[in-house]
Amino acid sequence: MNLERNLIDNVLECELKLGHEENPISFYYPVTSLTELLHCEEKELASAIPEFLAEEQNRLGNVRIKELPKEKGRYEVTVPAAGVKWVHENFQSSEFMSRFVTEIKRPGNTLEDMVELFRNFSPDVEVEKVCEEEWAVSFMNEEIDPYVYHIEQNEFGLEYHRFTKEAYRKTMEG
């Protein structure tokens, strides 16, 4: 996985949740995720970021990446409106992601229901029960979807966070 793919997937996820609007969208990455997605070490970020920005000029446009001064080690990555438009015109959400976003919001759905949704796409699903109310679910076949979904069931229903597999592993090692 690389940063471009991750940003495209994040823009598509936002469209599923909020609808399409050609406005800039910002995403926030800890330094560990940014280095993973740029395939570099932290000390190489100063050169890896400008290289990525130059490569993306004709696709995602004038992407902006800046470290948040009050949150050392956390970066804001902003995809400009032109990049959001490019994603909208050239990519579609996967069938899995479309169904996932619909089902996660359905009142009364449970963690078991969400695992069943994954199994509708493949029998090869990894389920890690972090605790009774929090499960991490992912596909073994990353071509279906390469992310880990940390799903929590609480009094408000189901909520989730999506991670790359490496970022999830690092978060759990924390």
XYZ file of N, CA, C and O in Angstrom:
696
model
N 0.856 -1.178 0.000
C 0.000 0.000 0.000
C 0.893 1.229 0.000
O 1.939 1.257 0.618
N 0.431 2.248 -0.683
C 1.171 3.505 -0.677
C 0.222 4.652 -0.337
O -0.990 4.463 -0.213
N 0.789 5.818 -0.174
C -0.004 6.968 0.263
C -1.068 7.342 -0.757
O -2.195 7.669 -0.377
N -0.746 7.282 -2.048
C -1.763 7.622 -3.054
C -2.980 6.709 -2.921
O -4.113 7.176 -2.863
N -2.764 5.408 -2.842
C -3.879 4.456 -2.724
C -4.687 4.738 -1.461
O -5.911 4.725 -1.457
N -3.989 5.007 -0.367
C -4.661 5.277 0.890
C -5.514 6.540 0.806
O -6.657 6.567 1.274
N -4.981 7.580 0.188
C -5.752 8.824 0.037
C -6.964 8.612 -0.864
O -8.064 9.094 -0.560
N -6.798 7.878 -1.954
C -7.927 7.575 -2.839
C -8.999 6.829 -2.066
O -10.184 7.181 -2.116
N -8.598 5.803 -1.321
C -9.567 5.033 -0.530
C -10.259 5.906 0.505
O -11.465 5.770 0.745
N -9.515 6.817 1.126
C -10.118 7.707 2.129
C -11.112 8.677 1.502
O -12.170 8.951 2.077
N -10.784 9.209 0.323
C -11.718 10.107 -0.365
C -12.983 9.339 -0.730
O -14.106 9.828 -0.528
N -12.831 8.117 -1.246
C -14.002 7.309 -1.608
C -14.857 6.987 -0.380
O -16.090 7.018 -0.450
N -14.209 6.705 0.734
C -14.938 6.438 1.977
C -15.738 7.674 2.399
O -16.900 7.565 2.800
N -15.122 8.845 2.303
C -15.831 10.091 2.635
C -17.040 10.292 1.729
O -18.101 10.711 2.196
N -16.885 9.999 0.449
C -18.016 10.135 -0.478
C -19.163 9.217 -0.082
O -20.325 9.605 -0.169
N -18.833 7.993 0.323
C -19.883 7.067 0.740
C -20.635 7.589 1.966
O -21.838 7.438 2.075
N -19.913 8.184 2.879
C -20.515 8.660 4.121
C -21.243 9.986 3.951
O -22.303 10.186 4.530
N -20.653 10.906 3.174
C -21.150 12.285 3.143
C -21.656 12.734 1.776
O -22.204 13.830 1.656
N -21.435 11.924 0.752
C -21.785 12.340 -0.596
C -20.600 13.040 -1.239
O -19.629 13.402 -0.576
N -20.691 13.235 -2.556
C -19.591 13.854 -3.287
C -19.713 15.374 -3.266
O -20.748 15.929 -3.595
N -18.651 16.009 -2.857
C -18.519 17.468 -2.943
C -17.097 17.763 -3.338
O -16.172 17.140 -2.831
N -16.929 18.682 -4.235
C -15.583 19.022 -4.687
C -14.977 20.090 -3.789
O -14.792 21.237 -4.188
N -14.698 19.675 -2.575
C -14.036 20.511 -1.582
C -12.757 19.810 -1.149
O -12.667 18.590 -1.213
N -11.778 20.560 -0.680
C -10.584 19.907 -0.128
C -10.983 19.026 1.063
O -11.934 19.333 1.790
N -10.236 17.936 1.238
C -10.466 17.035 2.372
C -9.121 16.806 3.052
O -8.131 16.513 2.387
N -9.120 16.920 4.367
C -7.891 16.681 5.138
C -7.987 15.374 5.901
O -9.053 15.028 6.438
N -6.876 14.684 5.953
C -6.743 13.448 6.716
C -5.535 13.612 7.625
O -4.619 14.368 7.330
N -5.533 12.880 8.726
C -4.487 13.039 9.723
C -3.768 11.714 9.927
O -4.413 10.676 10.107
N -2.449 11.779 9.874
C -1.615 10.591 9.958
C -0.553 10.761 11.034
O 0.150 11.775 11.043
N -0.375 9.736 11.879
C 0.803 9.762 12.749
C 2.028 9.506 11.877
O 1.930 8.912 10.788
N 3.179 9.927 12.335
C 4.399 9.783 11.551
C 4.641 8.328 11.154
O 5.121 8.046 10.056
N 4.276 7.380 12.018
C 4.495 5.966 11.691
C 3.687 5.548 10.468
O 4.169 4.787 9.634
N 2.468 6.031 10.344
C 1.648 5.699 9.172
C 2.185 6.383 7.926
O 2.224 5.793 6.842
N 2.593 7.635 8.065
C 3.108 8.367 6.912
C 4.380 7.702 6.379
O 4.528 7.529 5.164
N 5.273 7.306 7.262
C 6.494 6.643 6.792
C 6.175 5.283 6.175
O 6.784 4.902 5.175
N 5.216 4.579 6.733
C 4.806 3.292 6.144
C 4.293 3.502 4.719
O 4.685 2.798 3.788
N 3.414 4.472 4.536
C 2.772 4.693 3.237
C 3.709 5.330 2.211
O 3.500 5.190 1.000
N 4.725 6.031 2.675
C 5.721 6.611 1.765
C 6.933 5.687 1.607
O 7.872 6.013 0.872
N 6.922 4.558 2.305
C 7.996 3.567 2.230
C 9.356 4.199 2.531
O 10.305 4.100 1.750
N 9.414 4.873 3.668
C 10.673 5.517 4.053
C 10.816 5.492 5.568
O 9.891 5.142 6.287
N 11.978 5.876 6.012
C 12.245 6.041 7.435
C 11.892 7.476 7.822
O 11.850 8.362 6.965
N 11.702 7.716 9.098
C 11.338 9.062 9.556
C 12.375 10.109 9.126
O 12.010 11.205 8.700
N 13.635 9.755 9.191
C 14.680 10.705 8.810
C 14.660 11.022 7.313
O 15.276 11.997 6.879
N 13.943 10.225 6.514
C 13.856 10.438 5.066
C 12.607 11.213 4.650
O 12.418 11.498 3.469
N 11.749 11.560 5.607
C 10.502 12.274 5.280
C 10.747 13.591 4.558
O 9.996 13.954 3.655
N 11.794 14.304 4.946
C 12.069 15.615 4.338
C 12.263 15.516 2.827
O 11.963 16.454 2.095
N 12.738 14.378 2.333
C 12.874 14.201 0.880
C 11.717 13.397 0.296
O 11.320 13.612 -0.854
N 11.149 12.458 1.061
C 10.055 11.617 0.549
C 8.781 12.423 0.308
O 8.063 12.175 -0.669
N 8.497 13.390 1.161
C 7.269 14.188 0.998
C 7.313 15.004 -0.292
O 6.376 14.917 -1.095
N 8.369 15.780 -0.563
C 8.393 16.528 -1.832
C 8.347 15.615 -3.066
O 7.724 15.951 -4.068
N 8.988 14.437 -2.985
C 8.928 13.486 -4.105
C 7.484 13.052 -4.349
O 7.026 13.016 -5.493
N 6.778 12.705 -3.282
C 5.377 12.291 -3.411
C 4.536 13.420 -4.001
O 3.739 13.202 -4.914
N 4.716 14.625 -3.487
C 3.932 15.768 -3.966
C 4.173 16.014 -5.453
O 3.229 16.296 -6.201
N 5.400 15.888 -5.899
C 5.715 16.077 -7.320
C 5.067 14.991 -8.174
O 4.516 15.273 -9.245
N 5.101 13.748 -7.688
C 4.492 12.633 -8.426
C 2.980 12.793 -8.545
O 2.393 12.393 -9.541
N 2.355 13.366 -7.554
C 0.896 13.461 -7.519
C 0.343 14.687 -8.235
O -0.869 14.806 -8.402
N 1.174 15.572 -8.654
C 0.724 16.830 -9.251
C -0.318 16.620 -10.354
O -1.301 17.342 -10.425
N -0.125 15.606 -11.206
C -1.046 15.376 -12.325
C -2.234 14.482 -11.972
O -3.082 14.250 -12.827
N -2.274 13.988 -10.746
C -3.387 13.119 -10.345
C -4.182 13.783 -9.210
O -5.273 14.288 -9.436
N -3.634 13.752 -8.035
C -4.345 14.316 -6.885
C -4.182 15.828 -6.785
O -4.828 16.466 -5.973
N -3.334 16.386 -7.616
C -3.170 17.840 -7.633
C -2.209 18.327 -6.571
O -1.293 17.631 -6.164
N -2.443 19.529 -6.102
C -1.572 20.203 -5.139
C -1.843 19.709 -3.714
O -2.332 20.461 -2.873
N -1.512 18.450 -3.467
C -1.686 17.894 -2.125
C -0.774 18.671 -1.182
O 0.338 19.062 -1.542
N -1.264 18.902 0.020
C -0.469 19.602 1.034
C -0.225 18.646 2.201
O -1.159 18.010 2.691
N 1.016 18.534 2.617
C 1.373 17.703 3.771
C 2.150 18.575 4.733
O 3.180 19.145 4.371
N 1.620 18.689 5.947
C 2.343 19.499 6.930
C 2.236 18.862 8.308
O 1.202 18.299 8.678
N 3.326 18.956 9.033
C 3.326 18.467 10.409
C 2.562 19.479 11.249
O 2.710 20.688 11.072
N 1.741 18.991 12.128
C 0.971 19.874 12.997
C 1.874 20.353 14.125
O 2.378 19.551 14.904
N 2.094 21.666 14.203
C 3.080 22.191 15.154
C 2.757 21.878 16.617
O 3.661 21.688 17.414
N 1.493 21.819 16.945
C 1.124 21.559 18.343
C 1.017 20.063 18.648
O 0.767 19.679 19.779
N 1.158 19.238 17.610
C 1.046 17.786 17.785
C 2.216 17.112 17.088
O 2.045 16.465 16.060
N 3.393 17.268 17.620
C 4.609 16.724 17.015
C 4.399 15.254 16.648
O 3.868 14.482 17.431
N 4.786 14.922 15.421
C 4.646 13.538 14.976
C 3.308 13.234 14.336
O 3.018 12.088 14.011
N 2.470 14.249 14.138
C 1.166 14.064 13.494
C 1.110 15.007 12.299
O 1.456 16.183 12.414
N 0.663 14.470 11.161
C 0.655 15.225 9.922
C -0.762 15.385 9.381
O -1.572 14.462 9.467
N -1.004 16.555 8.817
C -2.252 16.816 8.116
C -1.949 16.704 6.619
O -1.040 17.356 6.117
N -2.715 15.861 5.931
C -2.561 15.685 4.490
C -3.872 16.148 3.863
O -4.928 15.579 4.136
N -3.794 17.189 3.035
C -4.994 17.769 2.434
C -5.003 17.505 0.938
O -4.073 17.881 0.221
N -6.071 16.852 0.497
C -6.297 16.622 -0.927
C -7.128 17.802 -1.413
O -8.204 18.064 -0.872
N -6.647 18.532 -2.429
C -7.392 19.702 -2.906
C -8.668 19.287 -3.644
O -8.842 18.119 -4.015
N -9.550 20.253 -3.871
C -10.810 19.985 -4.573
C -10.560 19.316 -5.921
O -11.296 18.395 -6.310
N -9.516 19.724 -6.638
C -9.198 19.114 -7.939
C -8.862 17.631 -7.770
O -9.226 16.801 -8.617
N -8.180 17.284 -6.692
C -7.855 15.886 -6.420
C -9.083 15.076 -6.064
O -9.231 13.924 -6.478
N -9.979 15.669 -5.295
C -11.236 15.007 -4.944
C -12.034 14.735 -6.223
O -12.590 13.649 -6.408
N -12.062 15.710 -7.109
C -12.760 15.550 -8.391
C -12.116 14.429 -9.212
O -12.808 13.591 -9.787
N -10.781 14.391 -9.276
C -10.065 13.356 -10.018
C -10.413 11.970 -9.487
O -10.680 11.045 -10.263
N -10.442 11.815 -8.163
C -10.802 10.525 -7.571
C -12.232 10.166 -7.964
O -12.499 9.047 -8.416
N -13.140 11.100 -7.834
C -14.556 10.859 -8.162
C -14.729 10.416 -9.616
O -15.525 9.526 -9.907
N -13.981 11.025 -10.514
C -14.119 10.730 -11.944
C -13.392 9.463 -12.380
O -13.713 8.895 -13.420
N -12.435 8.991 -11.591
C -11.598 7.873 -12.034
C -11.681 6.604 -11.193
O -11.116 5.578 -11.581
N -12.351 6.656 -10.056
C -12.391 5.501 -9.157
C -13.787 5.315 -8.596
O -14.556 6.273 -8.509
N -14.079 4.082 -8.206
C -15.331 3.779 -7.522
C -15.005 3.037 -6.240
O -14.024 2.292 -6.180
N -15.843 3.212 -5.254
C -15.690 2.432 -4.031
C -15.913 0.970 -4.365
O -16.718 0.640 -5.233
N -15.221 0.120 -3.657
C -15.427 -1.319 -3.849
C -16.831 -1.682 -3.369
O -17.439 -0.975 -2.552
N -17.320 -2.779 -3.869
C -18.632 -3.253 -3.423
C -18.603 -3.512 -1.917
O -19.543 -3.177 -1.203
N -17.485 -4.064 -1.435
C -17.380 -4.308 0.001
C -17.511 -3.009 0.789
O -18.294 -2.922 1.729
N -16.730 -1.989 0.416
C -16.753 -0.739 1.187
C -18.137 -0.099 1.143
O -18.608 0.420 2.162
N -18.791 -0.138 0.010
C -20.146 0.416 -0.102
C -21.098 -0.292 0.857
O -21.867 0.351 1.570
N -21.039 -1.607 0.865
C -21.924 -2.373 1.760
C -21.542 -2.161 3.216
O -22.407 -2.052 4.085
N -20.239 -2.085 3.499
C -19.782 -1.898 4.868
C -20.321 -0.587 5.441
O -20.874 -0.566 6.541
N -20.172 0.506 4.709
C -20.620 1.817 5.194
C -22.135 1.818 5.412
O -22.624 2.390 6.383
N -22.867 1.150 4.547
C -24.323 1.050 4.715
C -24.670 0.240 5.966
O -25.501 0.653 6.774
N -24.015 -0.907 6.128
C -24.359 -1.815 7.236
C -23.906 -1.306 8.595
O -24.587 -1.536 9.592
N -22.789 -0.627 8.659
C -22.282 -0.158 9.960
C -23.253 0.841 10.585
O -23.341 0.962 11.800
N -24.010 1.543 9.738
C -24.956 2.559 10.220
C -26.347 1.987 10.521
O -27.167 2.672 11.114
N -26.577 0.745 10.101
C -27.919 0.166 10.265
C -28.216 -0.069 11.746
O -27.489 -0.788 12.427
N -29.285 0.534 12.252
C -29.641 0.341 13.672
C -29.844 -1.140 14.000
O -30.439 -1.884 13.217
N -29.322 -1.538 15.135
C -29.516 -2.900 15.601
C -28.454 -3.884 15.124
O -28.424 -5.017 15.600
N -27.600 -3.474 14.189
C -26.549 -4.383 13.739
C -25.566 -4.650 14.868
O -25.339 -3.793 15.722
N -24.996 -5.844 14.862
C -24.063 -6.259 15.900
C -22.693 -6.536 15.286
O -22.535 -6.572 14.061
N -21.729 -6.769 16.138
C -20.401 -7.154 15.670
C -20.485 -8.428 14.830
O -19.841 -8.541 13.787
N -21.304 -9.366 15.273
C -21.476 -10.615 14.523
C -22.037 -10.349 13.125
O -21.630 -10.997 12.158
N -22.963 -9.406 13.021
C -23.520 -9.051 11.710
C -22.428 -8.508 10.789
O -22.403 -8.804 9.586
N -21.531 -7.721 11.344
C -20.469 -7.139 10.526
C -19.477 -8.212 10.067
O -19.019 -8.197 8.928
N -19.180 -9.160 10.938
C -18.305 -10.264 10.537
C -18.979 -11.069 9.430
O -18.326 -11.471 8.452
N -20.260 -11.275 9.546
C -21.002 -11.997 8.505
C -20.926 -11.255 7.171
O -20.805 -11.877 6.115
N -20.979 -9.933 7.202
C -20.821 -9.151 5.979
C -19.461 -9.449 5.342
O -19.375 -9.684 4.133
N -18.406 -9.464 6.133
C -17.081 -9.808 5.601
C -17.120 -11.197 4.975
O -16.605 -11.408 3.873
N -17.738 -12.136 5.661
C -17.773 -13.529 5.172
C -18.625 -13.677 3.918
O -18.476 -14.663 3.204
N -19.506 -12.729 3.653
C -20.244 -12.745 2.391
C -19.309 -12.485 1.214
O -19.636 -12.824 0.072
N -18.178 -11.859 1.468
C -17.209 -11.555 0.419
C -16.082 -12.582 0.351
O -15.454 -12.739 -0.686
N -15.815 -13.270 1.452
C -14.772 -14.289 1.490
C -14.883 -15.080 2.792
O -15.114 -14.486 3.851
N -14.663 -16.394 2.725
C -14.648 -17.157 3.977
C -13.363 -16.934 4.778
O -13.307 -17.253 5.959
N -12.348 -16.382 4.119
C -11.049 -16.181 4.763
C -10.971 -14.808 5.418
O -10.434 -13.848 4.850
N -11.539 -14.728 6.611
C -11.619 -13.480 7.354
C -10.906 -13.681 8.684
O -11.082 -14.701 9.351
N -10.087 -12.700 9.053
C -9.430 -12.732 10.355
C -10.253 -11.898 11.327
O -10.591 -10.748 11.023
N -10.577 -12.497 12.469
C -11.336 -11.797 13.501
C -10.534 -11.873 14.793
O -10.231 -12.960 15.279
N -10.172 -10.707 15.313
C -9.461 -10.634 16.586
C -10.377 -9.932 17.574
O -10.759 -8.777 17.367
N -10.755 -10.645 18.616
C -11.606 -10.046 19.634
C -10.699 -9.323 20.630
O -10.085 -9.930 21.492
N -10.638 -8.007 20.484
C -9.813 -7.181 21.358
C -10.396 -7.235 22.760
O -9.691 -7.382 23.745
N -11.696 -7.114 22.842
C -12.476 -7.334 24.063
C -13.895 -7.656 23.594
O -14.155 -7.718 22.394
N -14.802 -7.857 24.509
C -16.155 -8.269 24.121
C -16.834 -7.273 23.190
O -17.574 -7.656 22.299
N -16.555 -5.981 23.358
C -17.238 -4.947 22.563
C -16.388 -4.402 21.415
O -16.827 -3.506 20.701
N -15.165 -4.903 21.244
C -14.281 -4.398 20.191
C -13.622 -5.560 19.462
O -12.960 -6.372 20.087
N -13.823 -5.573 18.138
C -13.229 -6.618 17.325
C -12.465 -5.977 16.179
O -12.874 -4.944 15.648
N -11.387 -6.611 15.786
C -10.637 -6.208 14.599
C -10.909 -7.254 13.526
O -10.734 -8.451 13.761
N -11.345 -6.784 12.361
C -11.750 -7.709 11.301
C -11.050 -7.302 10.010
O -10.992 -6.108 9.673
N -10.534 -8.289 9.297
C -9.879 -8.012 8.014
C -9.956 -9.251 7.128
O -10.217 -10.361 7.593
N -9.713 -9.014 5.848
C -9.664 -10.104 4.882
C -8.237 -10.623 4.786
O -7.282 -9.845 4.810
N -8.096 -11.921 4.632
C -6.775 -12.480 4.371
C -6.341 -12.106 2.950
O -5.168 -11.874 2.710
N -7.296 -12.045 2.039
C -7.027 -11.646 0.658
C -7.149 -10.127 0.569
O -8.250 -9.587 0.532
N -6.019 -9.444 0.505
C -6.030 -7.983 0.508
C -6.580 -7.386 -0.777
O -6.847 -6.192 -0.836
N -6.770 -8.200 -1.825
C -7.374 -7.682 -3.046
C -8.845 -7.329 -2.825
O -9.377 -6.454 -3.501
N -9.492 -7.995 -1.888
C -10.880 -7.659 -1.562
C -10.904 -6.317 -0.848
O -11.656 -5.416 -1.213
N -10.060 -6.183 0.161
C -9.917 -4.943 0.917
C -8.670 -5.117 1.788
O -8.562 -6.103 2.515
N -7.738 -4.163 1.732
C -6.463 -4.345 2.432
C -6.420 -3.855 3.881
O -5.369 -3.908 4.512
N -7.528 -3.382 4.409
C -7.512 -2.719 5.715
C -7.983 -3.614 6.851
O -8.676 -4.612 6.646
N -7.647 -3.196 8.063
C -8.185 -3.778 9.291
C -9.254 -2.818 9.788
O -9.009 -1.612 9.895
N -10.418 -3.355 10.093
C -11.527 -2.558 10.615
C -11.655 -2.873 12.102
O -11.981 -3.994 12.478
N -11.369 -1.884 12.917
C -11.518 -2.008 14.369
C -12.937 -1.518 14.667
O -13.217 -0.322 14.571
N -13.808 -2.457 14.993
C -15.230 -2.154 15.161
C -15.585 -2.249 16.633
O -15.246 -3.224 17.302
N -16.283 -1.233 17.102
C -16.688 -1.177 18.512
C -18.203 -1.093 18.589
O -18.843 -0.348 17.850
N -18.766 -1.880 19.493
C -20.197 -1.813 19.741
C -20.395 -1.136 21.091
O -19.836 -1.549 22.102
N -21.166 -0.036 21.088
C -21.436 0.678 22.328
C -22.904 1.083 22.374
O -23.690 0.667 21.522
N -23.264 1.902 23.326
C -24.669 2.279 23.497
C -25.237 3.057 22.302
O -26.443 3.163 22.132
N -24.366 3.579 21.453
C -24.815 4.338 20.285
C -24.890 3.489 19.026
O -25.260 3.975 17.968
N -24.491 2.235 19.120
C -24.480 1.355 17.959
C -23.060 0.929 17.640
O -22.254 0.685 18.532
N -22.745 0.856 16.354
C -21.422 0.431 15.919
C -20.616 1.621 15.408
O -21.157 2.493 14.728
N -19.353 1.630 15.738
C -18.415 2.636 15.242
C -17.180 1.888 14.769
O -16.908 0.779 15.222
N -16.429 2.506 13.865
C -15.225 1.825 13.391
C -14.112 2.804 13.089
O -14.334 3.992 12.872
N -12.913 2.239 13.066
C -11.708 2.932 12.597
C -11.045 1.974 11.620
O -11.014 0.766 11.858
N -10.530 2.517 10.544
C -9.894 1.695 9.518
C -8.396 1.976 9.528
O -7.977 3.131 9.557
N -7.603 0.918 9.519
C -6.149 1.018 9.586
C -5.515 0.177 8.481
O -6.084 -0.833 8.078
N -4.307 0.547 8.055
C -3.524 -0.408 7.287
C -3.164 -1.521 8.266
O -3.169 -1.315 9.483
N -2.830 -2.679 7.751
C -2.496 -3.792 8.652
C -1.277 -3.460 9.501
O -1.238 -3.773 10.688
N -0.289 -2.809 8.904
C 0.916 -2.442 9.643
C 0.610 -1.399 10.718
O 1.080 -1.504 11.852
N -0.194 -0.404 10.392
C -0.550 0.622 11.371
C -1.352 0.012 12.519
O -1.146 0.368 13.687
N -2.209 -0.933 12.205
C -2.989 -1.576 13.269
C -2.058 -2.374 14.194
O -2.175 -2.295 15.418
N -1.142 -3.104 13.593
C -0.198 -3.889 14.399
C 0.579 -2.967 15.346
O 0.691 -3.242 16.543
N 1.069 -1.847 14.817
C 1.822 -0.908 15.651
C 0.953 -0.285 16.732
O 1.406 -0.060 17.855
N -0.299 0.000 16.418
C -1.232 0.580 17.393
C -1.464 -0.403 18.543
O -1.473 -0.016 19.708
N -1.626 -1.666 18.213
C -1.903 -2.670 19.247
C -0.666 -2.963 20.088
O -0.790 -3.313 21.248
N 0.510 -2.818 19.489
C 1.742 -3.000 20.252
C 1.964 -1.834 21.205
O 2.541 -1.993 22.256
N 1.462 -0.645 20.747
C 1.510 0.624 21.413
C 2.273 0.762 22.607
O 2.670 1.399 23.368
